mmCIF file of C-alpha atoms in Angstrom:
data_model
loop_
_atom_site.group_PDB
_atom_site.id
_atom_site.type_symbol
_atom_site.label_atom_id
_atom_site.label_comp_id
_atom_site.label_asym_id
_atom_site.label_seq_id
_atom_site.Cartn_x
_atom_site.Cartn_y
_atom_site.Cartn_z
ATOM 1 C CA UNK A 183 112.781 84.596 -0.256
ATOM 2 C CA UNK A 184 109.720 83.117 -1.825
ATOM 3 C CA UNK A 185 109.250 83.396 -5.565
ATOM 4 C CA UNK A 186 105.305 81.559 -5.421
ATOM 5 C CA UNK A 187 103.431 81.905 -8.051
ATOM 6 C CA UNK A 188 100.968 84.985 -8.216
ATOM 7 C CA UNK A 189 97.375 84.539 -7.248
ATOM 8 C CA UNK A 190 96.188 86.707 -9.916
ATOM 9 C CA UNK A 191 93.665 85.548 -12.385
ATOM 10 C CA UNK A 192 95.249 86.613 -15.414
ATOM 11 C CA UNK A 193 99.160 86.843 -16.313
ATOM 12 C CA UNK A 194 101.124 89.926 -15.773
ATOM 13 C CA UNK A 195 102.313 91.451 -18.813
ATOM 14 C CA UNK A 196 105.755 92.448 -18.824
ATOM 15 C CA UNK A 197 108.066 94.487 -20.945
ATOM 16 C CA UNK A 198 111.519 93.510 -20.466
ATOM 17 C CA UNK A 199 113.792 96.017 -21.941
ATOM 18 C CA UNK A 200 117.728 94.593 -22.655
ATOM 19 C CA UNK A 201 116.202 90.883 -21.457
ATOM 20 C CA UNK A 202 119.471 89.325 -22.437
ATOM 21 C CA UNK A 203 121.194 90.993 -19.525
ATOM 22 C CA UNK A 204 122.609 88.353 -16.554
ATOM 23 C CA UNK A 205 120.224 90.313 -13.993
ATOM 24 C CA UNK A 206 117.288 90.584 -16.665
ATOM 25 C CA UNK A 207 117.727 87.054 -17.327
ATOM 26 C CA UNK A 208 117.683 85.409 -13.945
ATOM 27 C CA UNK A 209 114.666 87.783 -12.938
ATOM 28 C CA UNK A 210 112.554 86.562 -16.353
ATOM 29 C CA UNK A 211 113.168 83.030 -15.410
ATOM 30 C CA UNK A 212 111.262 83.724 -12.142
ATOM 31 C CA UNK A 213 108.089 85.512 -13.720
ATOM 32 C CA UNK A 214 107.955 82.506 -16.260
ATOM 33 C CA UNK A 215 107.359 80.027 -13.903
ATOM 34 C CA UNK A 216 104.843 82.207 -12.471
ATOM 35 C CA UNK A 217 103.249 82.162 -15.487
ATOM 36 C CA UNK A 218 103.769 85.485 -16.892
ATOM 37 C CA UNK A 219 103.399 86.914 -19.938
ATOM 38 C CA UNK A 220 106.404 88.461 -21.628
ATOM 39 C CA UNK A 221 107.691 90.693 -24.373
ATOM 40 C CA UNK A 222 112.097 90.495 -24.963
ATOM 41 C CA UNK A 223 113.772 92.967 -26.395
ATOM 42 C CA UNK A 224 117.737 92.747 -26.853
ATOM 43 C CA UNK A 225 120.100 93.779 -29.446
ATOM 44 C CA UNK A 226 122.041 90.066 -29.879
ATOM 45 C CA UNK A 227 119.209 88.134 -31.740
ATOM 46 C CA UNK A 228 121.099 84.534 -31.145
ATOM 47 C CA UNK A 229 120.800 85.263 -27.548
ATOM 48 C CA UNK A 230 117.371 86.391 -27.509
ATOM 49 C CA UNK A 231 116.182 83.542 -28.845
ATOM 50 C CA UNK A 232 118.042 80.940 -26.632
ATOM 51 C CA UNK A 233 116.464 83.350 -24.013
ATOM 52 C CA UNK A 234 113.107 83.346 -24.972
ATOM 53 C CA UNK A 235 113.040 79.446 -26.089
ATOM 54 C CA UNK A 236 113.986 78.933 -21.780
ATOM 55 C CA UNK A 237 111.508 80.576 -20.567
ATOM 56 C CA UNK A 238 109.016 78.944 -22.482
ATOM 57 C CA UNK A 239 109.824 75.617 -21.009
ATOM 58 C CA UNK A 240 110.000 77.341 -17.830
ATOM 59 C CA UNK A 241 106.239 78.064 -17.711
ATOM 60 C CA UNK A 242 105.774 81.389 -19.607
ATOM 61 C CA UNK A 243 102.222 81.978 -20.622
ATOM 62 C CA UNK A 244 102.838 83.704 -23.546
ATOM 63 C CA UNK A 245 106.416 85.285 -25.142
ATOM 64 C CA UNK A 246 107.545 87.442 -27.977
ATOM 65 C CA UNK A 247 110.505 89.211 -28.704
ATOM 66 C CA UNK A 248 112.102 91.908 -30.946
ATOM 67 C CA UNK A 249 115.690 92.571 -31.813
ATOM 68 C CA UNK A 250 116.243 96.292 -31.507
ATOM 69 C CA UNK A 251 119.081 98.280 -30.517
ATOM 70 C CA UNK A 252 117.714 100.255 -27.709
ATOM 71 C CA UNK A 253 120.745 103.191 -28.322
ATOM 72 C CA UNK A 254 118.469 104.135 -30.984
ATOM 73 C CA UNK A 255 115.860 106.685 -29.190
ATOM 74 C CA UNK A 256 114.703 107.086 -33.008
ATOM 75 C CA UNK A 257 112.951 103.862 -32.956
ATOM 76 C CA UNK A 258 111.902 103.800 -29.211
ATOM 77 C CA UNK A 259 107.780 105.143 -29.885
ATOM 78 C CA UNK A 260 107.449 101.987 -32.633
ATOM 79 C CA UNK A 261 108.640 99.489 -30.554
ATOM 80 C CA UNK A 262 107.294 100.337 -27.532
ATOM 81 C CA UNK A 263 103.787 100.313 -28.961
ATOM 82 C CA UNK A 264 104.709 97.286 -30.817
ATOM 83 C CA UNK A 265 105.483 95.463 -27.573
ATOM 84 C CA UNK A 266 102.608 97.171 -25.880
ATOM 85 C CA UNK A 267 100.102 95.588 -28.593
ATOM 86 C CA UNK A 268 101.646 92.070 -28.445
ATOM 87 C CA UNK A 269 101.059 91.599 -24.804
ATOM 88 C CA UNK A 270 97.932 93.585 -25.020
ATOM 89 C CA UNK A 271 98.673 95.647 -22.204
ATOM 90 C CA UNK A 272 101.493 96.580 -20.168
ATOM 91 C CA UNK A 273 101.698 95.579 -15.984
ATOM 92 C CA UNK A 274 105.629 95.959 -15.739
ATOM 93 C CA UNK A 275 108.478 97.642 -17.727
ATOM 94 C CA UNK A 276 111.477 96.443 -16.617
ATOM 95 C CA UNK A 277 114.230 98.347 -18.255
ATOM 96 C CA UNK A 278 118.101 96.059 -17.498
ATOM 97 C CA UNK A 279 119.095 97.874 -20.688
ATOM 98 C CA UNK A 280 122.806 99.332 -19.746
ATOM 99 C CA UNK A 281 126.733 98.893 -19.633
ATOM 100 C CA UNK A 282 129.958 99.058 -17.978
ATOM 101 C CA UNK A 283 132.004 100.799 -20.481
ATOM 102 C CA UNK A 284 135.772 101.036 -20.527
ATOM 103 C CA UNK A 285 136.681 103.953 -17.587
ATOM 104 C CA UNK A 286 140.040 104.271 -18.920
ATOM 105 C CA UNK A 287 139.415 104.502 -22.729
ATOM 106 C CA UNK A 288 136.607 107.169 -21.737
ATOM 107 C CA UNK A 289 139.346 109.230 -19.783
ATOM 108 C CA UNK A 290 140.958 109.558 -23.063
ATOM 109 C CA UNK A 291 138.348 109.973 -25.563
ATOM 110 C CA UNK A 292 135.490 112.148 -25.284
ATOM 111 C CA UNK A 293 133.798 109.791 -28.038
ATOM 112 C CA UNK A 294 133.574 106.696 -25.384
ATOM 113 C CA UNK A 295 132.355 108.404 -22.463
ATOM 114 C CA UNK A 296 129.523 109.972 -24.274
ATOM 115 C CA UNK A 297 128.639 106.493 -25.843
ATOM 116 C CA UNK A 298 128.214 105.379 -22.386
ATOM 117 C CA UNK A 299 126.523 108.304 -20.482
ATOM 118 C CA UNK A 300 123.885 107.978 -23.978
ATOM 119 C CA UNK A 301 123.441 104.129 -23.368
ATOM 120 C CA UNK A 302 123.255 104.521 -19.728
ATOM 121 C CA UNK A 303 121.379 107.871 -19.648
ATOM 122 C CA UNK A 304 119.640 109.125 -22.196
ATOM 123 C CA UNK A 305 118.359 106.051 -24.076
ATOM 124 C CA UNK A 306 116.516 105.127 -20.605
ATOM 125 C CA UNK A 307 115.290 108.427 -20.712
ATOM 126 C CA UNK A 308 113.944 108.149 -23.861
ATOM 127 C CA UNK A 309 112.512 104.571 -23.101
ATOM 128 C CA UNK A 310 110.960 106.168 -19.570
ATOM 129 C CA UNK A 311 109.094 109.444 -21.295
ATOM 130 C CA UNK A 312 107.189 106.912 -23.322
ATOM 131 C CA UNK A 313 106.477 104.242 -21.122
ATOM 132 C CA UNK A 314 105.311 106.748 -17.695
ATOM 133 C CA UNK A 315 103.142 109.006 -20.023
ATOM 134 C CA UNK A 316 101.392 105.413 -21.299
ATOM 135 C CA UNK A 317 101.285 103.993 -17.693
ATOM 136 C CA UNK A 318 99.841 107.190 -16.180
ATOM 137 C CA UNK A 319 97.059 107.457 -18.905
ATOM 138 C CA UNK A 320 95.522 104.366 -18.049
ATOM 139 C CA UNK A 321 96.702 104.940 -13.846
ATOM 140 C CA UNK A 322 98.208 102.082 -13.580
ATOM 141 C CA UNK A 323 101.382 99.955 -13.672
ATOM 142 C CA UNK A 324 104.993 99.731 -12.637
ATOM 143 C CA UNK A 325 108.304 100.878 -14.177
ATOM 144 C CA UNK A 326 111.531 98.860 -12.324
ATOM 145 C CA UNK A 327 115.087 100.136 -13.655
ATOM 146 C CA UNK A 328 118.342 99.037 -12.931
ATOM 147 C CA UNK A 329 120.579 101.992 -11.551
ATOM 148 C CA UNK A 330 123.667 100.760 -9.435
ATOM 149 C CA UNK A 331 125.462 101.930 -6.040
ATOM 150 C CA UNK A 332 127.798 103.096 -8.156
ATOM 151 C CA UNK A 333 125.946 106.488 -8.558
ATOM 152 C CA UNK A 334 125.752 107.111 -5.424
ATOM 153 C CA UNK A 335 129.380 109.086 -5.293
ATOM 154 C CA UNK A 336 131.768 109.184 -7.685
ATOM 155 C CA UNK A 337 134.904 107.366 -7.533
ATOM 156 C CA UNK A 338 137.714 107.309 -9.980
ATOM 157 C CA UNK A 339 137.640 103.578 -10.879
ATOM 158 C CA UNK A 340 134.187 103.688 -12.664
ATOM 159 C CA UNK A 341 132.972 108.106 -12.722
ATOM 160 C CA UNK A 342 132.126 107.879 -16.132
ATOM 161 C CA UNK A 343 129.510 104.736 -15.766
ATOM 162 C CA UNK A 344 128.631 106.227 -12.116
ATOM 163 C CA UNK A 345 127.645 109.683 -12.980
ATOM 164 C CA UNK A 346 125.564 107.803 -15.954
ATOM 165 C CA UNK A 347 123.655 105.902 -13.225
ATOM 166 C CA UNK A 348 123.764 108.684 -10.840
ATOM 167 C CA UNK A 349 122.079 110.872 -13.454
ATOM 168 C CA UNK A 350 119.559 108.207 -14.117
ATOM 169 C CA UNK A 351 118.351 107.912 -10.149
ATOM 170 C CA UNK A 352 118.107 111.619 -10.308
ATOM 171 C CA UNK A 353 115.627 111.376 -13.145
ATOM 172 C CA UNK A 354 113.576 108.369 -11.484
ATOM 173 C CA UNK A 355 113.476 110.201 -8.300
ATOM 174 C CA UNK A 356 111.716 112.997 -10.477
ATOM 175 C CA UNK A 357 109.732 110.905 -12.536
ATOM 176 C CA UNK A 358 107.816 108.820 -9.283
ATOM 177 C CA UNK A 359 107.764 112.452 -7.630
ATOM 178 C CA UNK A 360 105.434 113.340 -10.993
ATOM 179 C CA UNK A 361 103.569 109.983 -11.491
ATOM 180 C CA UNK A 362 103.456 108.465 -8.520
ATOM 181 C CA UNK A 363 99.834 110.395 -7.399
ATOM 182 C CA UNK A 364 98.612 108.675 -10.875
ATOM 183 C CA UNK A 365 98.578 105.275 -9.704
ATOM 184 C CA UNK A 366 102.535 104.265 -11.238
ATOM 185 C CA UNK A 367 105.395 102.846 -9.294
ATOM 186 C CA UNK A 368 108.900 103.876 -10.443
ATOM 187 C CA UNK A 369 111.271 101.627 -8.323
ATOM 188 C CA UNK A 370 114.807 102.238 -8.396
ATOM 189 C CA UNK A 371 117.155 99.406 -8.180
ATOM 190 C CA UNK A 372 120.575 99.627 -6.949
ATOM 191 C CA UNK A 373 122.705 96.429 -7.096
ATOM 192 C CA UNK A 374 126.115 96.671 -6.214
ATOM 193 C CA UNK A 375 128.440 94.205 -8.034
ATOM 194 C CA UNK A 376 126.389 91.297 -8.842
ATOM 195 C CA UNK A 377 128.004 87.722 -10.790
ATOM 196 C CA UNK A 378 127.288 87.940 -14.570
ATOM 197 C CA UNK A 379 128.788 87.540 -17.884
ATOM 198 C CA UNK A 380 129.384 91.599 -17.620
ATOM 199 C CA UNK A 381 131.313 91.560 -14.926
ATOM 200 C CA UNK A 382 133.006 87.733 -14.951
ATOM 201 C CA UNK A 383 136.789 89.560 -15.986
ATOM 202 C CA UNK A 384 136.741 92.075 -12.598
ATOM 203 C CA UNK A 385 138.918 91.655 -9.567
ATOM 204 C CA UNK A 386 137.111 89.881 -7.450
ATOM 205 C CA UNK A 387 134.099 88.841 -8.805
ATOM 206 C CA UNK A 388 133.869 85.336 -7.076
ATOM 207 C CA UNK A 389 132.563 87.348 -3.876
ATOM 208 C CA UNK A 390 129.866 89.059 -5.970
ATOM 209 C CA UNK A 391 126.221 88.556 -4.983
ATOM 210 C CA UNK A 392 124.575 85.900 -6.604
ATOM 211 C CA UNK A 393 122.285 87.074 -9.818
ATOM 212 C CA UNK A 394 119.322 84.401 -8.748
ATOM 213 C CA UNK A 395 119.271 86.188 -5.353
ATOM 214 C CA UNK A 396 119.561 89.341 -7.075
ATOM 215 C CA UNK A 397 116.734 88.471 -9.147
ATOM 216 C CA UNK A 398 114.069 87.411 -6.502
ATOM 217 C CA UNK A 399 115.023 90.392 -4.234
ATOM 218 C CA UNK A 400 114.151 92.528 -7.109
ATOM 219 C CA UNK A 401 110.552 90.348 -7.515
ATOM 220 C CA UNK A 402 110.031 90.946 -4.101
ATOM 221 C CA UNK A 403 110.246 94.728 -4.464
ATOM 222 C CA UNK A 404 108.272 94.999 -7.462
ATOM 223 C CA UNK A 405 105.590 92.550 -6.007
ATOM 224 C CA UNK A 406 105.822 95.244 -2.697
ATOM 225 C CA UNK A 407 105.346 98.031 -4.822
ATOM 226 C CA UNK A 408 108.843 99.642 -3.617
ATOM 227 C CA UNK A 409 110.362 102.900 -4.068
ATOM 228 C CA UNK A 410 113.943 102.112 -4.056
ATOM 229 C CA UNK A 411 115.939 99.014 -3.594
ATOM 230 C CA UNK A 412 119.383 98.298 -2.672
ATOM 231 C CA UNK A 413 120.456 94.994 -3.097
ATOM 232 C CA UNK A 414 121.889 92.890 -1.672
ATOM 233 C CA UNK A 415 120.920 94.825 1.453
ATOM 234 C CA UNK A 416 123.812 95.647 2.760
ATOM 235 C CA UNK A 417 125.010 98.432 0.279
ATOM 236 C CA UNK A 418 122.306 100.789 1.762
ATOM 237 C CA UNK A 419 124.418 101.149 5.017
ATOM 238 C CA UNK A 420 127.806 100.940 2.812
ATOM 239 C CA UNK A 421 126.511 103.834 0.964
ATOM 240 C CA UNK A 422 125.233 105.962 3.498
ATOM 241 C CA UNK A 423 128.749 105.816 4.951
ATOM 242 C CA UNK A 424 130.551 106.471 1.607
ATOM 243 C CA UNK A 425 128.295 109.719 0.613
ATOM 244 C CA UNK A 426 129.004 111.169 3.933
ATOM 245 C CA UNK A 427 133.279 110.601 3.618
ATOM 246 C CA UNK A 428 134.278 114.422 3.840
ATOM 247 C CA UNK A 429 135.290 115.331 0.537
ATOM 248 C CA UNK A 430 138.868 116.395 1.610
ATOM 249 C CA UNK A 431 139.352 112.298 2.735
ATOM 250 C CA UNK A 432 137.171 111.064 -0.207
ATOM 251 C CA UNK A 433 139.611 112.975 -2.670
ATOM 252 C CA UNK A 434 142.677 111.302 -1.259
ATOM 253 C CA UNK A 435 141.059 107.465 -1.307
ATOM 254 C CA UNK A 436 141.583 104.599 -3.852
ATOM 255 C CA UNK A 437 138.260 103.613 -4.838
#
């Protein structure tokens, strides 16, 4: 899949939103050395600054960065304008901000699961009321967020985290039902289990997809102004198959 350059004139300016994630990461290092321009916001700040210093010396036009903890809806408006007036516009949000959680600690305590549907859920909410209402004053621009497959049904290796993703495709579907006729993209992107420092420890995770492929399919879509993407490609079909298990065999399964 090609990852050329953009013919545009100017850089794109893009908001990356939890930019030290393995996904965020690989995708940033293919805008920089199209020359884009970029604004990083993570919570580690060691990490976000080894981040930021790559993608400089991979061709970035222009990059700045703030250390924020993005759980914090509180502080979402200030930043978010902050990061809007550093780039001086806005072309892409890219929101990677998210986590796994721990599905068996959150089957015990109430405390844990709600930490994750809030990190997973409603800080993205938060993040997405602000960002579509600026992107559909000015009719423009495009707002790319990392769901997963794993919303797609729950299953009782990872319901918490899935119903926290499935919740958040619910809400996109809504929001680019609202804004699309105002000139904004909301793409959706599914990945199913993809190789990064998140999920290095899982069963398995040699035969994950590769993040850098990851990364440019993801390009491609927002480049193609897509809806939805499920990648690598595959988990479309997979999924179809899984949401229509009768519920009387899903119940029964080990997944």
């Amino acid at each position: 899949m090609s990852t050329t350059p953009q013919s545009t004139s100017t850089p794109r300016k893009i908001l990356v939103l939890g930019a030290t994630s393995g996904i965020a990461e690989a995708t940033c290092r293919i805008w920089a050395s199209q020359g884009a321009s970029l604004f990083l916001v993570a919570r580690n700040a060691e990490k976000l600054a080894a981040v930021a210093a790559d993608l400089k010396t991979r061709g970035a036009s222009y990059v700045d960065t703030a250390v924020a903890d993005l759980d914090d809806t509180d502080q979402h408006p200030a930043l978010l304008a902050h990061a809007v007036n550093s780039l001086t516009g806005m072309d892409i949000a890219y929101l990677a901000h998210g986590v796994l959680g721990d599905q068996l600690e959150a089957e015990r305590d109430f405390n844990t699961a709600a930490q994750i549907l809030h990190t997973n859920f409603m800080a993205p909410i938060s993040l997405l009321t602000w960002l579509a209402n600026f992107c559909v004053q000015r009719h423009a621009g495009t707002l790319a967020v990392l769901s997963s497959v794993a919303g797609e049904r729950g299953r009782k290796s990872n319901y918490v985290y899935g119903s926290s993703k499935a919740g958040l495709s619910a809400f996109l579907d809504g929001l680019r039902n609202r804004i699309d006729r105002e000139g904004v993209t909301v793409l959706t992107i599914k990945p199913g289990p993809t190789k990064t420092a998140m999920t290095a420890g899982m069963p398995r995770s040699e035969k994950f997809a590769d993040v850098d492929s990851v990364a440019e399919s993801i390009v491609s879509a927002i480049d193609k102004r897509r809806d939805i993407l499920y990648v690598p490609f595959q988990w479309q079909p997979i999924m179809f198959i899984i949401r229509n298990i009768p519920e009387r065999i899903f119940k029964k399964l080990n997944l």
